[in-house]
mmCIF file of C-alpha atoms in Angstrom:
data_model
loop_
_atom_site.group_PDB
_atom_site.id
_atom_site.type_symbol
_atom_site.label_atom_id
_atom_site.label_comp_id
_atom_site.label_asym_id
_atom_site.label_seq_id
_atom_site.Cartn_x
_atom_site.Cartn_y
_atom_site.Cartn_z
ATOM 1 C CA MET A 1 0.086 0.060 -0.021
ATOM 2 C CA ILE A 2 1.349 3.445 -1.084
ATOM 3 C CA GLY A 3 1.592 5.897 1.848
ATOM 4 C CA GLN A 4 -0.209 9.412 1.580
ATOM 5 C CA PHE A 5 1.832 12.330 1.124
ATOM 6 C CA SER A 6 2.054 14.459 4.268
ATOM 7 C CA ARG A 7 3.940 17.902 3.933
ATOM 8 C CA THR A 8 3.809 18.714 7.699
ATOM 9 C CA GLY A 9 4.970 15.470 8.782
ATOM 10 C CA ARG A 10 4.258 13.505 12.143
ATOM 11 C CA TYR A 11 7.493 14.779 13.946
ATOM 12 C CA GLY A 12 7.874 17.520 16.278
ATOM 13 C CA TRP A 13 9.124 21.047 14.736
ATOM 14 C CA LEU A 14 11.674 21.722 17.401
ATOM 15 C CA SER A 15 14.007 19.021 16.474
ATOM 16 C CA LEU A 16 13.238 19.369 12.460
ATOM 17 C CA LEU A 17 14.099 23.282 13.232
ATOM 18 C CA LEU A 18 17.615 22.365 15.089
ATOM 19 C CA TRP A 19 18.497 20.467 12.050
ATOM 20 C CA LEU A 20 17.668 22.900 9.373
ATOM 21 C CA LEU A 21 19.582 25.235 11.216
ATOM 22 C CA MET A 22 22.569 22.936 11.099
ATOM 23 C CA VAL A 23 22.073 22.270 7.513
ATOM 24 C CA ALA A 24 20.429 25.240 5.765
ATOM 25 C CA PRO A 25 23.997 26.705 4.843
ATOM 26 C CA ALA A 26 24.596 23.492 2.830
ATOM 27 C CA LEU A 27 22.056 24.918 0.084
ATOM 28 C CA ALA A 28 24.388 28.027 -0.158
ATOM 29 C CA LEU A 29 27.597 26.229 0.138
ATOM 30 C CA GLU A 30 29.365 23.734 -2.409
ATOM 31 C CA LEU A 31 29.262 20.015 -2.479
ATOM 32 C CA ARG A 32 32.933 18.436 -2.608
ATOM 33 C CA VAL A 33 33.114 15.707 -5.007
ATOM 34 C CA ALA A 34 36.149 13.577 -5.620
ATOM 35 C CA ILE A 35 36.626 13.171 -9.359
ATOM 36 C CA GLY A 36 37.963 9.751 -10.121
ATOM 37 C CA THR A 37 40.811 8.301 -7.885
ATOM 38 C CA ALA A 38 44.116 9.309 -6.448
ATOM 39 C CA SER A 39 46.843 9.085 -9.046
ATOM 40 C CA SER A 40 50.120 10.553 -9.797
ATOM 41 C CA GLU A 41 48.898 13.084 -12.094
ATOM 42 C CA VAL A 42 45.821 14.628 -13.371
ATOM 43 C CA THR A 43 44.920 16.753 -16.516
ATOM 44 C CA VAL A 44 43.179 19.950 -15.615
ATOM 45 C CA GLY A 45 41.866 23.214 -17.384
ATOM 46 C CA SER A 46 39.316 25.884 -17.696
ATOM 47 C CA SER A 47 36.912 26.882 -20.717
ATOM 48 C CA THR A 48 37.561 30.573 -19.504
ATOM 49 C CA PRO A 49 40.871 32.470 -18.202
ATOM 50 C CA ALA A 50 41.307 31.195 -14.781
ATOM 51 C CA ARG A 51 43.217 31.736 -11.422
ATOM 52 C CA ILE A 52 45.587 29.430 -9.970
ATOM 53 C CA LEU A 53 45.538 29.929 -5.962
ATOM 54 C CA ASP A 54 47.604 28.248 -3.311
ATOM 55 C CA ALA A 55 46.222 26.522 -0.216
ATOM 56 C CA ALA A 56 45.607 30.119 1.620
ATOM 57 C CA ASN A 57 43.632 31.237 -1.499
ATOM 58 C CA ARG A 58 46.336 33.447 -2.678
ATOM 59 C CA PRO A 59 46.575 33.751 -6.534
ATOM 60 C CA LEU A 60 49.863 32.416 -7.852
ATOM 61 C CA ALA A 61 49.353 32.251 -11.751
ATOM 62 C CA ASN A 62 46.658 32.506 -14.400
ATOM 63 C CA LEU A 63 45.677 29.491 -16.918
ATOM 64 C CA GLN A 64 44.902 30.240 -20.393
ATOM 65 C CA PRO A 65 41.433 29.022 -21.603
ATOM 66 C CA LEU A 66 41.164 25.579 -23.143
ATOM 67 C CA GLU A 67 44.678 24.710 -22.340
ATOM 68 C CA GLY A 68 45.115 21.410 -20.683
ATOM 69 C CA VAL A 69 47.863 21.089 -18.021
ATOM 70 C CA THR A 70 49.188 18.399 -16.057
ATOM 71 C CA ALA A 71 49.104 18.678 -12.202
ATOM 72 C CA ARG A 72 51.482 16.162 -10.609
ATOM 73 C CA SER A 73 51.833 14.706 -6.953
ATOM 74 C CA ILE A 74 55.266 15.653 -5.436
ATOM 75 C CA PRO A 75 56.632 15.141 -2.012
ATOM 76 C CA GLY A 76 54.373 17.378 0.298
ATOM 77 C CA GLY A 77 52.017 18.923 -2.172
ATOM 78 C CA VAL A 78 51.008 19.709 -5.833
ATOM 79 C CA SER A 79 52.928 21.129 -8.780
ATOM 80 C CA LEU A 80 51.264 22.608 -11.666
ATOM 81 C CA GLN A 81 53.360 24.104 -14.573
ATOM 82 C CA GLN A 82 55.804 26.067 -12.433
ATOM 83 C CA VAL A 83 53.823 26.584 -9.527
ATOM 84 C CA LYS A 84 53.975 24.466 -6.198
ATOM 85 C CA SER A 85 51.952 24.446 -3.131
ATOM 86 C CA SER A 86 50.716 21.818 -0.463
ATOM 87 C CA ARG A 87 46.962 22.474 -2.246
ATOM 88 C CA LEU A 88 46.081 24.147 -5.464
ATOM 89 C CA TRP A 89 42.887 25.651 -6.536
ATOM 90 C CA ILE A 90 41.816 26.335 -10.249
ATOM 91 C CA GLU A 91 39.200 28.793 -10.341
ATOM 92 C CA PRO A 92 37.369 29.564 -13.626
ATOM 93 C CA GLY A 93 36.283 32.994 -14.675
ATOM 94 C CA GLU A 94 32.580 33.910 -14.640
ATOM 95 C CA GLY A 95 30.373 31.147 -16.526
ATOM 96 C CA GLY A 96 33.542 29.032 -16.974
ATOM 97 C CA TYR A 97 33.587 25.279 -16.772
ATOM 98 C CA VAL A 98 36.614 23.351 -15.113
ATOM 99 C CA PHE A 99 38.369 20.488 -17.032
ATOM 100 C CA ILE A 100 39.249 17.342 -14.746
ATOM 101 C CA GLY A 101 40.741 14.270 -16.491
ATOM 102 C CA ASP A 102 38.445 13.845 -19.562
ATOM 103 C CA ARG A 103 35.259 16.106 -18.430
ATOM 104 C CA TRP A 104 33.861 19.468 -18.067
ATOM 105 C CA TYR A 105 32.340 20.399 -14.701
ATOM 106 C CA ARG A 106 30.906 23.439 -13.047
ATOM 107 C CA GLY A 107 32.310 24.995 -10.219
ATOM 108 C CA LYS A 108 36.189 24.863 -9.181
ATOM 109 C CA VAL A 109 38.517 22.250 -8.322
ATOM 110 C CA LYS A 110 40.903 21.694 -5.660
ATOM 111 C CA LEU A 111 44.038 19.320 -6.160
ATOM 112 C CA ALA A 112 45.434 17.958 -3.057
ATOM 113 C CA GLN A 113 47.921 15.356 -2.008
ATOM 114 C CA THR A 114 47.128 12.173 -0.151
ATOM 115 C CA ASP A 115 48.488 9.126 0.973
ATOM 116 C CA LYS A 116 47.533 7.440 -1.983
ATOM 117 C CA GLY A 117 48.477 10.216 -4.622
ATOM 118 C CA LEU A 118 46.960 13.375 -5.913
ATOM 119 C CA ILE A 119 43.218 13.724 -5.848
ATOM 120 C CA ALA A 120 40.924 16.409 -7.551
ATOM 121 C CA VAL A 121 37.864 17.808 -5.875
ATOM 122 C CA ASN A 122 35.272 19.593 -7.575
ATOM 123 C CA TYR A 123 33.499 22.265 -5.559
ATOM 124 C CA VAL A 124 30.006 22.413 -7.138
ATOM 125 C CA ASN A 125 26.811 24.276 -6.460
ATOM 126 C CA LEU A 126 24.327 21.508 -5.118
ATOM 127 C CA GLU A 127 21.715 21.980 -7.539
ATOM 128 C CA ASP A 128 23.914 22.001 -10.698
ATOM 129 C CA TYR A 129 25.360 18.725 -9.145
ATOM 130 C CA LEU A 130 22.123 17.082 -9.024
ATOM 131 C CA ALA A 131 21.188 17.977 -12.819
ATOM 132 C CA SER A 132 24.056 16.053 -13.770
ATOM 133 C CA VAL A 133 23.419 13.130 -11.105
ATOM 134 C CA VAL A 134 19.651 12.651 -12.261
ATOM 135 C CA GLY A 135 20.947 12.805 -15.951
ATOM 136 C CA LYS A 136 23.455 10.056 -15.356
ATOM 137 C CA GLU A 137 21.473 7.711 -12.640
ATOM 138 C CA MET A 138 17.984 7.893 -14.686
ATOM 139 C CA TYR A 139 17.236 8.297 -18.300
ATOM 140 C CA PRO A 140 16.344 12.068 -19.251
ATOM 141 C CA SER A 141 13.553 10.777 -21.240
ATOM 142 C CA TRP A 142 11.763 9.331 -18.507
ATOM 143 C CA PRO A 143 8.656 10.813 -16.967
ATOM 144 C CA ALA A 144 9.007 14.037 -15.004
ATOM 145 C CA GLU A 145 7.636 12.494 -11.639
ATOM 146 C CA ALA A 146 10.469 9.751 -11.812
ATOM 147 C CA LEU A 147 13.278 12.183 -12.317
ATOM 148 C CA LYS A 148 11.787 14.479 -9.461
ATOM 149 C CA ALA A 149 11.854 11.492 -7.262
ATOM 150 C CA GLN A 150 15.430 10.923 -8.412
ATOM 151 C CA ALA A 151 16.311 14.511 -7.495
ATOM 152 C CA VAL A 152 14.863 14.329 -4.092
ATOM 153 C CA ALA A 153 16.582 11.013 -3.216
ATOM 154 C CA ALA A 154 19.715 12.223 -4.671
ATOM 155 C CA ARG A 155 19.572 15.541 -2.710
ATOM 156 C CA SER A 156 19.036 13.909 0.619
ATOM 157 C CA PHE A 157 21.804 11.227 0.134
ATOM 158 C CA ALA A 158 24.390 14.156 -0.836
ATOM 159 C CA LEU A 159 23.402 15.972 2.184
ATOM 160 C CA TYR A 160 23.276 13.284 4.542
ATOM 161 C CA ARG A 161 26.884 12.254 3.206
ATOM 162 C CA ARG A 162 28.320 15.666 3.475
ATOM 163 C CA GLN A 163 27.149 15.803 7.234
ATOM 164 C CA VAL A 164 28.858 12.518 7.875
ATOM 165 C CA GLN A 165 32.219 13.508 5.913
ATOM 166 C CA GLN A 166 32.310 16.984 7.668
ATOM 167 C CA ARG A 167 32.715 15.375 11.123
ATOM 168 C CA GLN A 168 36.066 13.522 9.739
ATOM 169 C CA PRO A 169 39.074 15.447 10.647
ATOM 170 C CA GLY A 170 40.914 16.254 7.466
ATOM 171 C CA SER A 171 38.052 15.129 5.190
ATOM 172 C CA LEU A 172 38.695 16.259 1.807
ATOM 173 C CA PHE A 173 35.503 15.549 -0.074
ATOM 174 C CA ASP A 174 31.702 14.608 0.501
ATOM 175 C CA LEU A 175 31.142 12.233 -2.380
ATOM 176 C CA GLY A 176 32.871 10.259 -5.066
ATOM 177 C CA ASP A 177 31.601 10.332 -8.429
ATOM 178 C CA THR A 178 30.733 6.436 -8.842
ATOM 179 C CA VAL A 179 27.961 4.189 -8.081
ATOM 180 C CA ILE A 180 29.624 4.114 -4.683
ATOM 181 C CA SER A 181 28.233 7.190 -3.926
ATOM 182 C CA GLN A 182 26.245 8.446 -6.896
ATOM 183 C CA VAL A 183 27.337 8.788 -10.533
ATOM 184 C CA TYR A 184 28.411 12.213 -11.594
ATOM 185 C CA THR A 185 29.748 13.271 -14.644
ATOM 186 C CA GLY A 186 29.450 16.784 -14.842
ATOM 187 C CA VAL A 187 28.216 18.906 -17.569
ATOM 188 C CA GLU A 188 27.985 15.959 -20.372
ATOM 189 C CA SER A 189 24.884 14.412 -18.130
ATOM 190 C CA GLU A 190 23.130 17.755 -17.629
ATOM 191 C CA PHE A 191 19.671 17.948 -19.692
ATOM 192 C CA PRO A 192 16.873 20.210 -19.752
ATOM 193 C CA SER A 193 14.419 17.490 -18.210
ATOM 194 C CA THR A 194 16.999 16.887 -15.200
ATOM 195 C CA GLU A 195 17.595 20.393 -14.851
ATOM 196 C CA ALA A 196 13.924 21.005 -14.446
ATOM 197 C CA ALA A 197 13.530 18.082 -11.857
ATOM 198 C CA ALA A 198 16.350 19.788 -9.770
ATOM 199 C CA THR A 199 14.473 23.343 -10.072
ATOM 200 C CA ALA A 200 11.038 21.796 -9.498
ATOM 201 C CA THR A 201 12.266 20.337 -6.223
ATOM 202 C CA ARG A 202 14.685 23.067 -5.016
ATOM 203 C CA GLY A 203 15.828 22.325 -1.593
ATOM 204 C CA GLN A 204 13.515 19.580 -0.836
ATOM 205 C CA VAL A 205 14.746 16.672 1.035
ATOM 206 C CA LEU A 206 13.415 13.345 2.805
ATOM 207 C CA THR A 207 13.447 13.415 6.602
ATOM 208 C CA HIS A 208 12.691 10.834 9.233
ATOM 209 C CA GLY A 209 12.649 12.051 13.223
ATOM 210 C CA GLY A 210 13.796 15.388 12.098
ATOM 211 C CA ARG A 211 16.922 14.296 10.244
ATOM 212 C CA ILE A 212 17.688 14.105 6.532
ATOM 213 C CA VAL A 213 17.856 10.232 5.691
ATOM 214 C CA GLU A 214 20.418 8.399 3.887
ATOM 215 C CA ALA A 215 18.149 7.792 0.819
ATOM 216 C CA VAL A 216 19.926 5.006 -0.904
ATOM 217 C CA PHE A 217 18.533 3.661 -4.318
ATOM 218 C CA HIS A 218 19.263 1.012 -6.936
ATOM 219 C CA SER A 219 18.093 -0.072 -10.394
ATOM 220 C CA ALA A 220 15.574 -2.681 -9.764
ATOM 221 C CA SER A 221 14.657 -5.011 -6.860
ATOM 222 C CA GLY A 222 13.164 -7.875 -8.748
ATOM 223 C CA GLY A 223 9.839 -7.659 -7.202
ATOM 224 C CA PHE A 224 10.255 -6.412 -3.780
ATOM 225 C CA THR A 225 12.662 -4.106 -2.159
ATOM 226 C CA GLU A 226 14.589 -5.291 1.136
ATOM 227 C CA ASN A 227 14.620 -4.476 4.562
ATOM 228 C CA SER A 228 17.927 -2.632 5.518
ATOM 229 C CA GLU A 229 19.168 -5.296 8.378
ATOM 230 C CA ASN A 230 19.239 -8.029 5.518
ATOM 231 C CA VAL A 231 21.844 -6.039 3.682
ATOM 232 C CA TRP A 232 23.711 -3.787 6.291
ATOM 233 C CA SER A 233 22.894 -5.745 9.366
ATOM 234 C CA LYS A 234 21.196 -3.005 10.953
ATOM 235 C CA PRO A 235 17.788 -1.980 10.925
ATOM 236 C CA VAL A 236 16.560 1.341 9.459
ATOM 237 C CA PRO A 237 13.320 2.532 9.934
ATOM 238 C CA TYR A 238 12.578 4.076 6.250
ATOM 239 C CA LEU A 239 14.349 1.347 4.578
ATOM 240 C CA ARG A 240 11.396 -1.452 4.382
ATOM 241 C CA SER A 241 10.475 -3.880 2.122
ATOM 242 C CA VAL A 242 7.811 -2.956 -0.150
ATOM 243 C CA PRO A 243 6.249 -4.256 -3.505
ATOM 244 C CA ASP A 244 8.185 -2.887 -6.645
ATOM 245 C CA PHE A 245 7.024 -1.491 -9.773
ATOM 246 C CA ASP A 246 9.797 -2.659 -11.897
ATOM 247 C CA GLN A 247 7.996 -4.810 -14.229
ATOM 248 C CA GLU A 248 9.711 -3.405 -17.196
ATOM 249 C CA SER A 249 13.086 -3.469 -16.097
ATOM 250 C CA PRO A 250 15.559 -5.284 -18.268
ATOM 251 C CA SER A 251 17.090 -6.852 -15.028
ATOM 252 C CA ARG A 252 13.355 -8.220 -14.013
ATOM 253 C CA GLN A 253 14.922 -11.625 -14.605
ATOM 254 C CA TRP A 254 18.435 -12.681 -15.598
ATOM 255 C CA SER A 255 20.723 -15.705 -16.036
ATOM 256 C CA VAL A 256 24.511 -16.060 -16.432
ATOM 257 C CA SER A 257 26.638 -19.155 -16.425
ATOM 258 C CA LEU A 258 30.035 -19.221 -15.049
ATOM 259 C CA THR A 259 32.375 -22.184 -15.558
ATOM 260 C CA SER A 260 34.295 -24.125 -12.946
ATOM 261 C CA VAL A 261 37.372 -22.515 -14.049
ATOM 262 C CA GLN A 262 36.170 -18.991 -13.849
ATOM 263 C CA LEU A 263 34.585 -19.931 -10.347
ATOM 264 C CA LYS A 264 37.932 -21.403 -9.161
ATOM 265 C CA GLN A 265 39.742 -17.930 -10.062
ATOM 266 C CA ARG A 266 36.844 -15.711 -8.347
ATOM 267 C CA LEU A 267 36.764 -17.765 -5.385
ATOM 268 C CA PRO A 268 40.018 -18.588 -4.496
ATOM 269 C CA GLY A 269 41.094 -20.982 -1.474
ATOM 270 C CA VAL A 270 38.665 -24.006 -1.805
ATOM 271 C CA GLY A 271 40.093 -25.468 -5.037
ATOM 272 C CA ASN A 272 37.348 -26.707 -7.292
ATOM 273 C CA ILE A 273 33.675 -25.717 -6.583
ATOM 274 C CA ILE A 274 31.664 -28.558 -5.593
ATOM 275 C CA SER A 275 28.607 -26.622 -4.321
ATOM 276 C CA LEU A 276 27.357 -23.305 -3.325
ATOM 277 C CA ARG A 277 24.756 -23.765 -0.454
ATOM 278 C CA PRO A 278 22.711 -20.737 0.981
ATOM 279 C CA VAL A 279 23.360 -20.396 4.685
ATOM 280 C CA ARG A 280 21.023 -17.485 5.236
ATOM 281 C CA VAL A 281 18.336 -16.081 3.081
ATOM 282 C CA SER A 282 16.155 -13.056 3.192
ATOM 283 C CA PRO A 283 12.413 -13.467 3.226
ATOM 284 C CA GLN A 284 12.554 -12.026 0.064
ATOM 285 C CA GLY A 285 14.772 -14.602 -1.375
ATOM 286 C CA ARG A 286 18.289 -12.605 -1.257
ATOM 287 C CA VAL A 287 21.453 -14.433 -0.148
ATOM 288 C CA MET A 288 22.676 -13.112 2.825
ATOM 289 C CA THR A 289 25.486 -15.629 3.401
ATOM 290 C CA MET A 290 26.722 -18.456 1.205
ATOM 291 C CA GLN A 291 28.822 -21.672 2.089
ATOM 292 C CA VAL A 292 31.457 -22.273 -0.811
ATOM 293 C CA ILE A 293 32.332 -25.945 -0.948
ATOM 294 C CA GLY A 294 35.332 -26.962 -2.864
ATOM 295 C CA ASP A 295 37.491 -29.990 -2.915
ATOM 296 C CA LYS A 296 40.101 -28.561 -0.905
ATOM 297 C CA GLY A 297 37.824 -26.800 1.660
ATOM 298 C CA SER A 298 35.079 -24.697 2.270
ATOM 299 C CA GLN A 299 34.323 -20.956 3.485
ATOM 300 C CA THR A 300 31.198 -18.998 4.255
ATOM 301 C CA ILE A 301 31.152 -15.419 2.618
ATOM 302 C CA SER A 302 28.428 -12.790 2.594
ATOM 303 C CA GLY A 303 25.894 -12.442 -0.255
ATOM 304 C CA ALA A 304 27.338 -9.155 -1.093
ATOM 305 C CA GLN A 305 30.932 -10.576 -1.341
ATOM 306 C CA LEU A 306 29.935 -13.401 -3.473
ATOM 307 C CA ARG A 307 28.009 -10.978 -5.809
ATOM 308 C CA ARG A 308 31.094 -8.647 -6.084
ATOM 309 C CA ALA A 309 33.250 -11.575 -6.678
ATOM 310 C CA LEU A 310 31.393 -13.299 -9.413
ATOM 311 C CA GLY A 311 29.981 -9.913 -11.088
ATOM 312 C CA LEU A 312 26.044 -11.018 -10.583
ATOM 313 C CA ARG A 313 23.456 -8.170 -10.893
ATOM 314 C CA SER A 314 21.929 -8.878 -7.354
ATOM 315 C CA THR A 315 22.015 -11.268 -4.573
ATOM 316 C CA LEU A 316 18.528 -12.368 -5.444
ATOM 317 C CA PHE A 317 19.715 -15.501 -7.317
ATOM 318 C CA THR A 318 19.762 -19.216 -7.149
ATOM 319 C CA ALA A 319 23.049 -21.304 -8.281
ATOM 320 C CA THR A 320 22.443 -24.573 -10.023
ATOM 321 C CA PRO A 321 25.598 -26.718 -10.800
ATOM 322 C CA GLN A 322 25.605 -28.158 -14.345
ATOM 323 C CA MET A 323 27.454 -31.473 -14.006
ATOM 324 C CA GLY A 324 29.940 -33.004 -16.280
ATOM 325 C CA LEU A 325 33.670 -33.410 -14.921
ATOM 326 C CA VAL A 326 34.761 -36.124 -12.734
ATOM 327 C CA ALA A 327 37.659 -35.677 -10.454
ATOM 328 C CA ALA A 328 40.894 -37.721 -11.317
ATOM 329 C CA THR A 329 40.665 -39.575 -7.921
ATOM 330 C CA GLY A 330 38.052 -42.197 -7.619
ATOM 331 C CA ASN A 331 36.427 -41.307 -4.385
ATOM 332 C CA ALA A 332 36.115 -37.610 -5.146
ATOM 333 C CA PRO A 333 32.808 -36.291 -5.874
ATOM 334 C CA THR A 334 31.751 -35.436 -9.135
ATOM 335 C CA LEU A 335 32.597 -31.868 -9.996
ATOM 336 C CA PRO A 336 30.186 -29.325 -11.686
ATOM 337 C CA GLU A 337 31.416 -28.066 -15.180
ATOM 338 C CA SER A 338 29.503 -24.918 -14.556
ATOM 339 C CA PHE A 339 26.799 -23.322 -12.448
ATOM 340 C CA LEU A 340 23.946 -21.587 -13.801
ATOM 341 C CA PHE A 341 22.905 -18.195 -11.772
ATOM 342 C CA SER A 342 19.303 -17.275 -12.029
ATOM 343 C CA GLY A 343 18.332 -13.975 -10.460
ATOM 344 C CA ARG A 344 16.118 -10.918 -10.228
ATOM 345 C CA GLY A 345 16.841 -7.289 -9.883
ATOM 346 C CA HIS A 346 20.226 -5.182 -10.185
ATOM 347 C CA GLY A 347 21.573 -3.567 -7.164
ATOM 348 C CA HIS A 348 21.401 -4.039 -3.468
ATOM 349 C CA GLY A 349 17.536 -3.834 -3.364
ATOM 350 C CA LEU A 350 17.434 -1.026 -0.678
ATOM 351 C CA GLY A 351 15.306 2.238 -0.882
ATOM 352 C CA MET A 352 13.913 3.404 -4.110
ATOM 353 C CA SER A 353 13.986 1.268 -7.261
ATOM 354 C CA GLN A 354 14.761 3.442 -10.346
ATOM 355 C CA TRP A 355 12.870 1.167 -12.556
ATOM 356 C CA GLY A 356 10.204 1.137 -9.968
ATOM 357 C CA ALA A 357 9.815 4.958 -9.901
ATOM 358 C CA TYR A 358 9.550 4.830 -13.664
ATOM 359 C CA GLY A 359 6.750 2.362 -13.449
ATOM 360 C CA MET A 360 5.070 4.377 -10.627
ATOM 361 C CA ALA A 361 5.130 7.627 -12.838
ATOM 362 C CA LYS A 362 4.101 5.786 -15.955
ATOM 363 C CA GLN A 363 0.837 4.891 -13.886
ATOM 364 C CA GLY A 364 0.318 8.334 -12.872
ATOM 365 C CA TYR A 365 1.745 8.673 -9.476
ATOM 366 C CA GLY A 366 3.534 11.801 -8.343
ATOM 367 C CA TYR A 367 7.044 12.032 -7.151
ATOM 368 C CA GLN A 368 5.881 12.472 -3.408
ATOM 369 C CA GLN A 369 3.922 9.147 -3.621
ATOM 370 C CA ILE A 370 6.912 7.519 -4.974
ATOM 371 C CA LEU A 371 9.447 8.515 -2.565
ATOM 372 C CA GLN A 372 6.867 7.942 0.575
ATOM 373 C CA HIS A 373 6.291 4.303 -1.004
ATOM 374 C CA TYR A 374 10.042 3.696 -1.190
ATOM 375 C CA TYR A 375 11.106 5.528 2.060
ATOM 376 C CA GLN A 376 8.535 4.396 4.578
ATOM 377 C CA GLY A 377 7.546 7.069 7.000
ATOM 378 C CA THR A 378 9.670 9.812 5.831
ATOM 379 C CA THR A 379 8.506 13.316 5.315
ATOM 380 C CA LEU A 380 8.975 15.516 2.434
ATOM 381 C CA THR A 381 10.824 18.917 3.663
ATOM 382 C CA THR A 382 12.054 21.966 2.121
ATOM 383 C CA LEU A 383 15.194 23.606 3.496
ATOM 384 C CA GLN A 384 15.418 27.203 3.525
ATOM 385 C CA ALA A 385 18.660 28.740 2.787
ATOM 386 C CA ASP A 386 19.866 31.971 4.469
#
């Protein structure tokens, strides 16, 4: 049953007000997004004349437009052309874009040294960031209500992660640019429809108990989303299992066959794989833990670990051995030639299903209803910036 949208919510305004006072400046500030991973060097540039600033925000040099230059990691800092500092900023002129790696981004970039190498951090306005994220996380041609739901979920997730990261001493960024956070590719994934979704929902976030929620999402659940404790081992009140509307998802059902050689390579330490036995399975059918039995031992791993190791779309699957080979020793068990993995859904199964949001929007549901269905007991709240 889809919950009714309530703008006022059920929680005391005092706790919500205290939270708003904490996060309202976030709307006026920039998000810090790490672009790519740490490396020894990165190519940067600007679409307009830009300033190169040091860690104290003092101008050091100018950068000509459309001139790609290489920033390099050096002991204790960063070098760019003839400029060296513990940290460097590239700040484009008005209306300019910054180039990082192989893409254009709004805002500016900070180059900093870490123990893993040089990292480029894009400082970008929250709403500009969302126009790009929505365009990468969903098809821009999808119904407007689905895009709006994605914008609110992405905004909530970003501000939640921003709060978490700012508690960490020396934190350099709030989010990454991959699926581990939210996929962000800068200007190339901005579209009129995704900009409209961000604008129409400007400042709107999901709250629970007066706090912005960690509004995780995934591609498709395969029929039912999952309770958080079956994935994260901790219950989250707004991440409850609900029926999905993902009937049109290309991952509604899937199958993949892996040979015994592939399994041995991807699941080392137990020899040739004899069987895969589910130890714990969620009520929705997701593998929580699996015993991997081989001819040289066995081990029990989580469903998430198994999914990553085998490259499966989700943990909602069954594994069927396909028999063929016989071990050389006469008393050894018959070894499967391959395993057939038959599953449903794509992703961890928590929170909003993107294909489910698409399905609900096509059926006429508004983005508020979509969000309240997938994030149970939450309230849609508009943050006011100073």
